[in-house]
PDB file of C-alpha atoms in Angstrom:
ATOM      1  CA  UNK A1485      89.992 101.234 117.377  1.00  0.00           C
ATOM      2  CA  UNK A1486      93.745 101.261 116.828  1.00  0.00           C
ATOM      3  CA  UNK A1487      93.732  99.760 113.311  1.00  0.00           C
ATOM      4  CA  UNK A1488      97.210 100.079 111.768  1.00  0.00           C
ATOM      5  CA  UNK A1489      99.803 101.825 113.921  1.00  0.00           C
ATOM      6  CA  UNK A1490     103.116 103.080 112.568  1.00  0.00           C
ATOM      7  CA  UNK A1491     106.046 104.405 114.554  1.00  0.00           C
ATOM      8  CA  UNK A1492     107.831 106.742 114.447  1.00  0.00           C
ATOM      9  CA  UNK A1493     105.846 109.471 112.695  1.00  0.00           C
ATOM     10  CA  UNK A1494     108.964 111.434 111.738  1.00  0.00           C
ATOM     11  CA  UNK A1495     112.606 110.414 111.465  1.00  0.00           C
ATOM     12  CA  UNK A1496     115.828 112.009 110.239  1.00  0.00           C
ATOM     13  CA  UNK A1497     118.751 109.718 109.427  1.00  0.00           C
ATOM     14  CA  UNK A1498     122.272 110.275 108.256  1.00  0.00           C
ATOM     15  CA  UNK A1499     123.443 108.479 105.139  1.00  0.00           C
ATOM     16  CA  UNK A1500     124.616 104.993 106.052  1.00  0.00           C
ATOM     17  CA  UNK A1501     122.620 104.689 109.262  1.00  0.00           C
ATOM     18  CA  UNK A1502     120.191 101.859 109.779  1.00  0.00           C
ATOM     19  CA  UNK A1503     116.749 101.894 111.318  1.00  0.00           C
ATOM     20  CA  UNK A1504     113.515  99.959 111.603  1.00  0.00           C
ATOM     21  CA  UNK A1505     110.076 101.359 110.856  1.00  0.00           C
ATOM     22  CA  UNK A1506     107.487  99.655 113.008  1.00  0.00           C
ATOM     23  CA  UNK A1507     104.017  98.594 111.888  1.00  0.00           C
ATOM     24  CA  UNK A1508     101.392  96.812 113.960  1.00  0.00           C
ATOM     25  CA  UNK A1509      97.758  95.971 113.256  1.00  0.00           C
ATOM     26  CA  UNK A1510      95.098  94.681 115.635  1.00  0.00           C
ATOM     27  CA  UNK A1511      92.528  93.524 113.074  1.00  0.00           C
ATOM     28  CA  UNK A1512      93.925  89.996 112.646  1.00  0.00           C
ATOM     29  CA  UNK A1513      94.606  90.702 108.971  1.00  0.00           C
ATOM     30  CA  UNK A1514      96.654  88.143 107.070  1.00  0.00           C
ATOM     31  CA  UNK A1515      97.970  90.473 104.393  1.00  0.00           C
ATOM     32  CA  UNK A1516     100.341  93.338 105.202  1.00  0.00           C
ATOM     33  CA  UNK A1517     102.387  95.577 102.959  1.00  0.00           C
ATOM     34  CA  UNK A1518     104.751  98.534 102.880  1.00  0.00           C
ATOM     35  CA  UNK A1519     104.545 101.397 100.390  1.00  0.00           C
ATOM     36  CA  UNK A1520     106.554 104.515  99.813  1.00  0.00           C
ATOM     37  CA  UNK A1521     104.944 107.699  98.548  1.00  0.00           C
ATOM     38  CA  UNK A1522     106.935 110.229  96.546  1.00  0.00           C
ATOM     39  CA  UNK A1523     105.605 113.401  94.881  1.00  0.00           C
ATOM     40  CA  UNK A1524     103.999 112.713  91.506  1.00  0.00           C
ATOM     41  CA  UNK A1525     104.532 108.944  91.784  1.00  0.00           C
ATOM     42  CA  UNK A1526     101.640 107.692  93.873  1.00  0.00           C
ATOM     43  CA  UNK A1527     102.347 104.821  96.241  1.00  0.00           C
ATOM     44  CA  UNK A1528     104.795 102.100  95.247  1.00  0.00           C
ATOM     45  CA  UNK A1529     104.863  98.669  96.834  1.00  0.00           C
ATOM     46  CA  UNK A1530     108.125  97.801  98.621  1.00  0.00           C
ATOM     47  CA  UNK A1531     107.453  94.439 100.290  1.00  0.00           C
ATOM     48  CA  UNK A1532     104.403  92.473 101.281  1.00  0.00           C
ATOM     49  CA  UNK A1533     103.399  89.465 103.362  1.00  0.00           C
ATOM     50  CA  UNK A1534     100.459  87.092 102.918  1.00  0.00           C
ATOM     51  CA  UNK A1535     100.827  85.680 106.415  1.00  0.00           C
ATOM     52  CA  UNK A1536     103.197  85.058 109.307  1.00  0.00           C
ATOM     53  CA  UNK A1537     106.507  83.667 108.081  1.00  0.00           C
ATOM     54  CA  UNK A1538     105.895  84.606 104.439  1.00  0.00           C
ATOM     55  CA  UNK A1539     107.258  87.729 102.743  1.00  0.00           C
ATOM     56  CA  UNK A1540     107.844  88.767  99.143  1.00  0.00           C
ATOM     57  CA  UNK A1541     109.189  91.680  97.135  1.00  0.00           C
ATOM     58  CA  UNK A1542     107.114  94.401  95.553  1.00  0.00           C
ATOM     59  CA  UNK A1543     108.011  96.966  92.886  1.00  0.00           C
ATOM     60  CA  UNK A1544     110.857  98.747  94.725  1.00  0.00           C
ATOM     61  CA  UNK A1545     112.435  96.353  97.280  1.00  0.00           C
ATOM     62  CA  UNK A1546     116.112  97.318  96.971  1.00  0.00           C
ATOM     63  CA  UNK A1547     117.605  98.686 100.178  1.00  0.00           C
ATOM     64  CA  UNK A1548     114.789  97.349 102.374  1.00  0.00           C
ATOM     65  CA  UNK A1549     114.278  94.165 104.384  1.00  0.00           C
ATOM     66  CA  UNK A1550     111.169  92.819 106.078  1.00  0.00           C
ATOM     67  CA  UNK A1551     110.165  89.941 108.325  1.00  0.00           C
ATOM     68  CA  UNK A1552     106.806  88.681 109.600  1.00  0.00           C
ATOM     69  CA  UNK A1553     107.215  86.660 112.780  1.00  0.00           C
ATOM     70  CA  UNK A1554     103.663  87.361 114.004  1.00  0.00           C
ATOM     71  CA  UNK A1555     100.348  88.191 112.344  1.00  0.00           C
ATOM     72  CA  UNK A1556     100.293  91.585 114.060  1.00  0.00           C
ATOM     73  CA  UNK A1557     103.734  93.019 113.241  1.00  0.00           C
ATOM     74  CA  UNK A1558     105.496  93.790 109.987  1.00  0.00           C
ATOM     75  CA  UNK A1559     108.657  95.891 110.495  1.00  0.00           C
ATOM     76  CA  UNK A1560     110.554  97.479 107.615  1.00  0.00           C
ATOM     77  CA  UNK A1561     114.339  97.701 107.946  1.00  0.00           C
ATOM     78  CA  UNK A1562     116.662 100.093 106.174  1.00  0.00           C
ATOM     79  CA  UNK A1563     120.137  98.582 106.430  1.00  0.00           C
ATOM     80  CA  UNK A1564     122.156 101.542 105.121  1.00  0.00           C
ATOM     81  CA  UNK A1565     120.046 104.617 104.498  1.00  0.00           C
ATOM     82  CA  UNK A1566     120.543 106.618 101.310  1.00  0.00           C
ATOM     83  CA  UNK A1567     119.149 110.063 100.354  1.00  0.00           C
ATOM     84  CA  UNK A1568     117.042 108.311  97.670  1.00  0.00           C
ATOM     85  CA  UNK A1569     115.106 106.680 100.493  1.00  0.00           C
ATOM     86  CA  UNK A1570     113.778 110.033 101.668  1.00  0.00           C
ATOM     87  CA  UNK A1571     110.040 109.511 101.396  1.00  0.00           C
ATOM     88  CA  UNK A1572     106.802 108.952 103.280  1.00  0.00           C
ATOM     89  CA  UNK A1573     106.312 105.298 104.172  1.00  0.00           C
ATOM     90  CA  UNK A1574     102.930 103.687 104.653  1.00  0.00           C
ATOM     91  CA  UNK A1575     102.075 100.326 106.110  1.00  0.00           C
ATOM     92  CA  UNK A1576      98.773  98.710 105.131  1.00  0.00           C
ATOM     93  CA  UNK A1577      96.831  95.591 105.996  1.00  0.00           C
ATOM     94  CA  UNK A1578      93.887  93.709 104.527  1.00  0.00           C
ATOM     95  CA  UNK A1579      92.008  90.540 105.284  1.00  0.00           C
ATOM     96  CA  UNK A1580      93.293  88.590 102.312  1.00  0.00           C
ATOM     97  CA  UNK A1581      89.691  87.910 101.280  1.00  0.00           C
ATOM     98  CA  UNK A1582      88.889  91.558 100.580  1.00  0.00           C
ATOM     99  CA  UNK A1583      91.353  93.816  98.783  1.00  0.00           C
ATOM    100  CA  UNK A1584      90.334  96.832 100.885  1.00  0.00           C
ATOM    101  CA  UNK A1585      93.554  98.125 102.415  1.00  0.00           C
ATOM    102  CA  UNK A1586      93.698  99.886 105.785  1.00  0.00           C
ATOM    103  CA  UNK A1587      96.617 102.274 106.056  1.00  0.00           C
ATOM    104  CA  UNK A1588      98.613 103.632 108.935  1.00  0.00           C
ATOM    105  CA  UNK A1589      99.287 107.351 109.293  1.00  0.00           C
ATOM    106  CA  UNK A1590     102.703 107.104 107.698  1.00  0.00           C
ATOM    107  CA  UNK A1591     106.328 107.736 108.649  1.00  0.00           C
ATOM    108  CA  UNK A1592     108.039 110.713 107.095  1.00  0.00           C
ATOM    109  CA  UNK A1593     111.710 109.787 106.661  1.00  0.00           C
ATOM    110  CA  UNK A1594     114.455 112.195 105.669  1.00  0.00           C
ATOM    111  CA  UNK A1595     117.959 110.925 104.902  1.00  0.00           C
ATOM    112  CA  UNK A1596     120.645 113.610 104.884  1.00  0.00           C
TER     113      UNK A1596
ATOM    114  CA  UNK B 162     105.981  97.728  86.574  1.00  0.00           C
ATOM    115  CA  UNK B 163     102.272  98.204  85.973  1.00  0.00           C
ATOM    116  CA  UNK B 164     101.517 101.699  84.725  1.00  0.00           C
ATOM    117  CA  UNK B 165      98.368 103.376  85.975  1.00  0.00           C
ATOM    118  CA  UNK B 166      97.936 106.988  84.901  1.00  0.00           C
ATOM    119  CA  UNK B 167      95.639 109.528  86.463  1.00  0.00           C
ATOM    120  CA  UNK B 168      94.541 112.827  85.014  1.00  0.00           C
ATOM    121  CA  UNK B 169      94.558 115.607  85.720  1.00  0.00           C
ATOM    122  CA  UNK B 170      97.433 115.686  88.196  1.00  0.00           C
ATOM    123  CA  UNK B 171      96.155 118.905  89.800  1.00  0.00           C
ATOM    124  CA  UNK B 172      92.660 120.377  89.789  1.00  0.00           C
ATOM    125  CA  UNK B 173      91.482 123.596  91.392  1.00  0.00           C
ATOM    126  CA  UNK B 174      87.790 124.448  91.161  1.00  0.00           C
ATOM    127  CA  UNK B 175      85.172 126.655  92.766  1.00  0.00           C
ATOM    128  CA  UNK B 176      82.737 125.255  95.276  1.00  0.00           C
ATOM    129  CA  UNK B 177      79.587 124.044  93.505  1.00  0.00           C
ATOM    130  CA  UNK B 178      81.304 123.038  90.273  1.00  0.00           C
ATOM    131  CA  UNK B 179      81.398 119.507  88.864  1.00  0.00           C
ATOM    132  CA  UNK B 180      84.586 117.608  88.037  1.00  0.00           C
ATOM    133  CA  UNK B 181      85.794 114.310  86.671  1.00  0.00           C
ATOM    134  CA  UNK B 182      89.055 112.495  87.408  1.00  0.00           C
ATOM    135  CA  UNK B 183      90.347 109.711  85.171  1.00  0.00           C
ATOM    136  CA  UNK B 184      92.390 106.580  85.780  1.00  0.00           C
ATOM    137  CA  UNK B 185      93.782 104.652  82.797  1.00  0.00           C
ATOM    138  CA  UNK B 186      95.897 101.588  82.180  1.00  0.00           C
ATOM    139  CA  UNK B 187      96.872  99.464  79.197  1.00  0.00           C
ATOM    140  CA  UNK B 188      96.263  96.348  81.306  1.00  0.00           C
ATOM    141  CA  UNK B 189      93.021  94.762  82.451  1.00  0.00           C
ATOM    142  CA  UNK B 190      92.125  95.057  86.128  1.00  0.00           C
ATOM    143  CA  UNK B 191      90.614  92.320  88.239  1.00  0.00           C
ATOM    144  CA  UNK B 192      89.188  95.125  90.361  1.00  0.00           C
ATOM    145  CA  UNK B 193      89.849  98.805  90.948  1.00  0.00           C
ATOM    146  CA  UNK B 194      89.640 100.959  94.028  1.00  0.00           C
ATOM    147  CA  UNK B 195      89.473 104.695  94.694  1.00  0.00           C
ATOM    148  CA  UNK B 196      91.040 106.176  97.815  1.00  0.00           C
ATOM    149  CA  UNK B 197      91.109 109.689  99.254  1.00  0.00           C
ATOM    150  CA  UNK B 198      94.091 110.899 101.247  1.00  0.00           C
ATOM    151  CA  UNK B 199      94.157 113.899 103.578  1.00  0.00           C
ATOM    152  CA  UNK B 200      97.442 115.651 104.484  1.00  0.00           C
ATOM    153  CA  UNK B 201      99.401 113.728 107.124  1.00  0.00           C
ATOM    154  CA  UNK B 202      97.127 110.697 106.873  1.00  0.00           C
ATOM    155  CA  UNK B 203      97.069 107.401 105.030  1.00  0.00           C
ATOM    156  CA  UNK B 204      94.678 106.774 102.129  1.00  0.00           C
ATOM    157  CA  UNK B 205      91.116 105.784 102.993  1.00  0.00           C
ATOM    158  CA  UNK B 206      89.045 103.572 100.711  1.00  0.00           C
ATOM    159  CA  UNK B 207      86.064 105.191  98.966  1.00  0.00           C
ATOM    160  CA  UNK B 208      84.878 102.397  96.675  1.00  0.00           C
ATOM    161  CA  UNK B 209      85.792  99.154  94.934  1.00  0.00           C
ATOM    162  CA  UNK B 210      84.517  98.349  91.417  1.00  0.00           C
ATOM    163  CA  UNK B 211      84.749  94.844  90.049  1.00  0.00           C
ATOM    164  CA  UNK B 212      82.505  94.395  87.004  1.00  0.00           C
ATOM    165  CA  UNK B 213      83.108  96.045  83.628  1.00  0.00           C
ATOM    166  CA  UNK B 214      80.620  98.898  83.112  1.00  0.00           C
ATOM    167  CA  UNK B 215      79.815  99.059  86.805  1.00  0.00           C
ATOM    168  CA  UNK B 216      78.643 102.382  88.254  1.00  0.00           C
ATOM    169  CA  UNK B 217      78.672 103.076  91.978  1.00  0.00           C
ATOM    170  CA  UNK B 218      77.438 106.171  93.776  1.00  0.00           C
ATOM    171  CA  UNK B 219      78.577 107.492  97.121  1.00  0.00           C
ATOM    172  CA  UNK B 220      76.508 110.626  97.864  1.00  0.00           C
ATOM    173  CA  UNK B 221      77.827 113.221  95.365  1.00  0.00           C
ATOM    174  CA  UNK B 222      80.577 110.924  94.056  1.00  0.00           C
ATOM    175  CA  UNK B 223      79.961 108.648  91.066  1.00  0.00           C
ATOM    176  CA  UNK B 224      82.484 105.968  90.144  1.00  0.00           C
ATOM    177  CA  UNK B 225      82.498 104.181  86.807  1.00  0.00           C
ATOM    178  CA  UNK B 226      84.491 101.150  85.702  1.00  0.00           C
ATOM    179  CA  UNK B 227      85.197 100.893  81.975  1.00  0.00           C
ATOM    180  CA  UNK B 228      83.563  98.101  79.979  1.00  0.00           C
ATOM    181  CA  UNK B 229      86.986  96.592  79.221  1.00  0.00           C
ATOM    182  CA  UNK B 230      88.098  96.994  82.866  1.00  0.00           C
ATOM    183  CA  UNK B 231      91.128  99.062  81.824  1.00  0.00           C
ATOM    184  CA  UNK B 232      89.948 102.464  82.995  1.00  0.00           C
ATOM    185  CA  UNK B 233      87.820 104.200  85.588  1.00  0.00           C
ATOM    186  CA  UNK B 234      86.473 107.639  86.364  1.00  0.00           C
ATOM    187  CA  UNK B 235      85.402 109.542  89.440  1.00  0.00           C
ATOM    188  CA  UNK B 236      82.820 112.288  89.016  1.00  0.00           C
ATOM    189  CA  UNK B 237      82.019 114.735  91.795  1.00  0.00           C
ATOM    190  CA  UNK B 238      78.839 116.771  91.568  1.00  0.00           C
ATOM    191  CA  UNK B 239      78.608 120.182  93.246  1.00  0.00           C
ATOM    192  CA  UNK B 240      82.037 119.997  94.867  1.00  0.00           C
ATOM    193  CA  UNK B 241      82.405 121.132  98.464  1.00  0.00           C
ATOM    194  CA  UNK B 242      85.491 122.323 100.341  1.00  0.00           C
ATOM    195  CA  UNK B 243      85.429 119.040 102.270  1.00  0.00           C
ATOM    196  CA  UNK B 244      86.187 117.213  98.998  1.00  0.00           C
ATOM    197  CA  UNK B 245      89.673 118.739  98.947  1.00  0.00           C
ATOM    198  CA  UNK B 246      92.332 116.042  99.032  1.00  0.00           C
ATOM    199  CA  UNK B 247      94.451 113.633  97.029  1.00  0.00           C
ATOM    200  CA  UNK B 248      92.430 111.074  95.057  1.00  0.00           C
ATOM    201  CA  UNK B 249      94.184 107.834  94.215  1.00  0.00           C
ATOM    202  CA  UNK B 250      93.056 104.949  92.060  1.00  0.00           C
ATOM    203  CA  UNK B 251      94.532 101.526  92.731  1.00  0.00           C
ATOM    204  CA  UNK B 252      94.251  98.455  90.563  1.00  0.00           C
ATOM    205  CA  UNK B 253      94.362  94.781  91.349  1.00  0.00           C
ATOM    206  CA  UNK B 254      95.593  92.919  88.308  1.00  0.00           C
ATOM    207  CA  UNK B 255      95.149  89.374  89.505  1.00  0.00           C
ATOM    208  CA  UNK B 256      92.105  87.737  91.066  1.00  0.00           C
ATOM    209  CA  UNK B 257      92.998  86.395  94.488  1.00  0.00           C
ATOM    210  CA  UNK B 258      95.997  88.700  94.859  1.00  0.00           C
ATOM    211  CA  UNK B 259      96.018  91.645  97.252  1.00  0.00           C
ATOM    212  CA  UNK B 260      98.805  93.697  95.711  1.00  0.00           C
ATOM    213  CA  UNK B 261      97.547  97.175  94.839  1.00  0.00           C
ATOM    214  CA  UNK B 262      99.182  99.232  92.086  1.00  0.00           C
ATOM    215  CA  UNK B 263      98.469 102.893  92.632  1.00  0.00           C
ATOM    216  CA  UNK B 264      98.007 105.675  90.156  1.00  0.00           C
ATOM    217  CA  UNK B 265      99.951 108.914  90.371  1.00  0.00           C
ATOM    218  CA  UNK B 266      97.079 110.740  92.071  1.00  0.00           C
ATOM    219  CA  UNK B 267      94.923 113.810  91.471  1.00  0.00           C
ATOM    220  CA  UNK B 268      95.264 116.632  93.939  1.00  0.00           C
ATOM    221  CA  UNK B 269      91.916 118.410  94.186  1.00  0.00           C
ATOM    222  CA  UNK B 270      91.459 121.819  95.747  1.00  0.00           C
ATOM    223  CA  UNK B 271      87.939 123.171  96.133  1.00  0.00           C
ATOM    224  CA  UNK B 272      87.895 126.927  96.668  1.00  0.00           C
ATOM    225  CA  UNK B 273      85.066 128.418  98.723  1.00  0.00           C
TER     226      UNK B 273
END
């Protein structure tokens, strides 16, 4: 059972660099989302998608882009990394009928 | 931004003791979930409560949803070292929506 797979697990970027965090799920879930987790702040929603071709902004979307060309994949792009984007990023999916979210193992990103 | 506060933020107790964690909001939830997160992993769903006043039990864990659906509590009886982790509540504010708004978390340490 793969579930939700995130890559890479760890990443260090220099300020101004760009990168894509990958997320794939094999459960045929319609709903996918990206969160960032910072100490003392819980998880905050960055972007989400209710199905292929449809994306929308969450609470903290600035500095991030997403696309959803297939049901399985939901990559998160950082166009110009900033130290404020240092965080642990989680991708999650759910059926769209149930609100139970299945999370990946996270990507720990450090921007120096 | 929806505000969902958890208390306490940190809790350290001896094995065998009881504890309660609280999750509060000024807004009404459509449903509320509790997750547990281990270090280096994504959150894993423990329970979903939907009806005001609802009580659900999961072995030694008892979850209660407030009558007004604005608050929830998690009670652990006779804590064990395996209960150590970060406990997160997450609210859904709109029926039919899948966006989860997470609380700030309670980090529980159970000392043998």
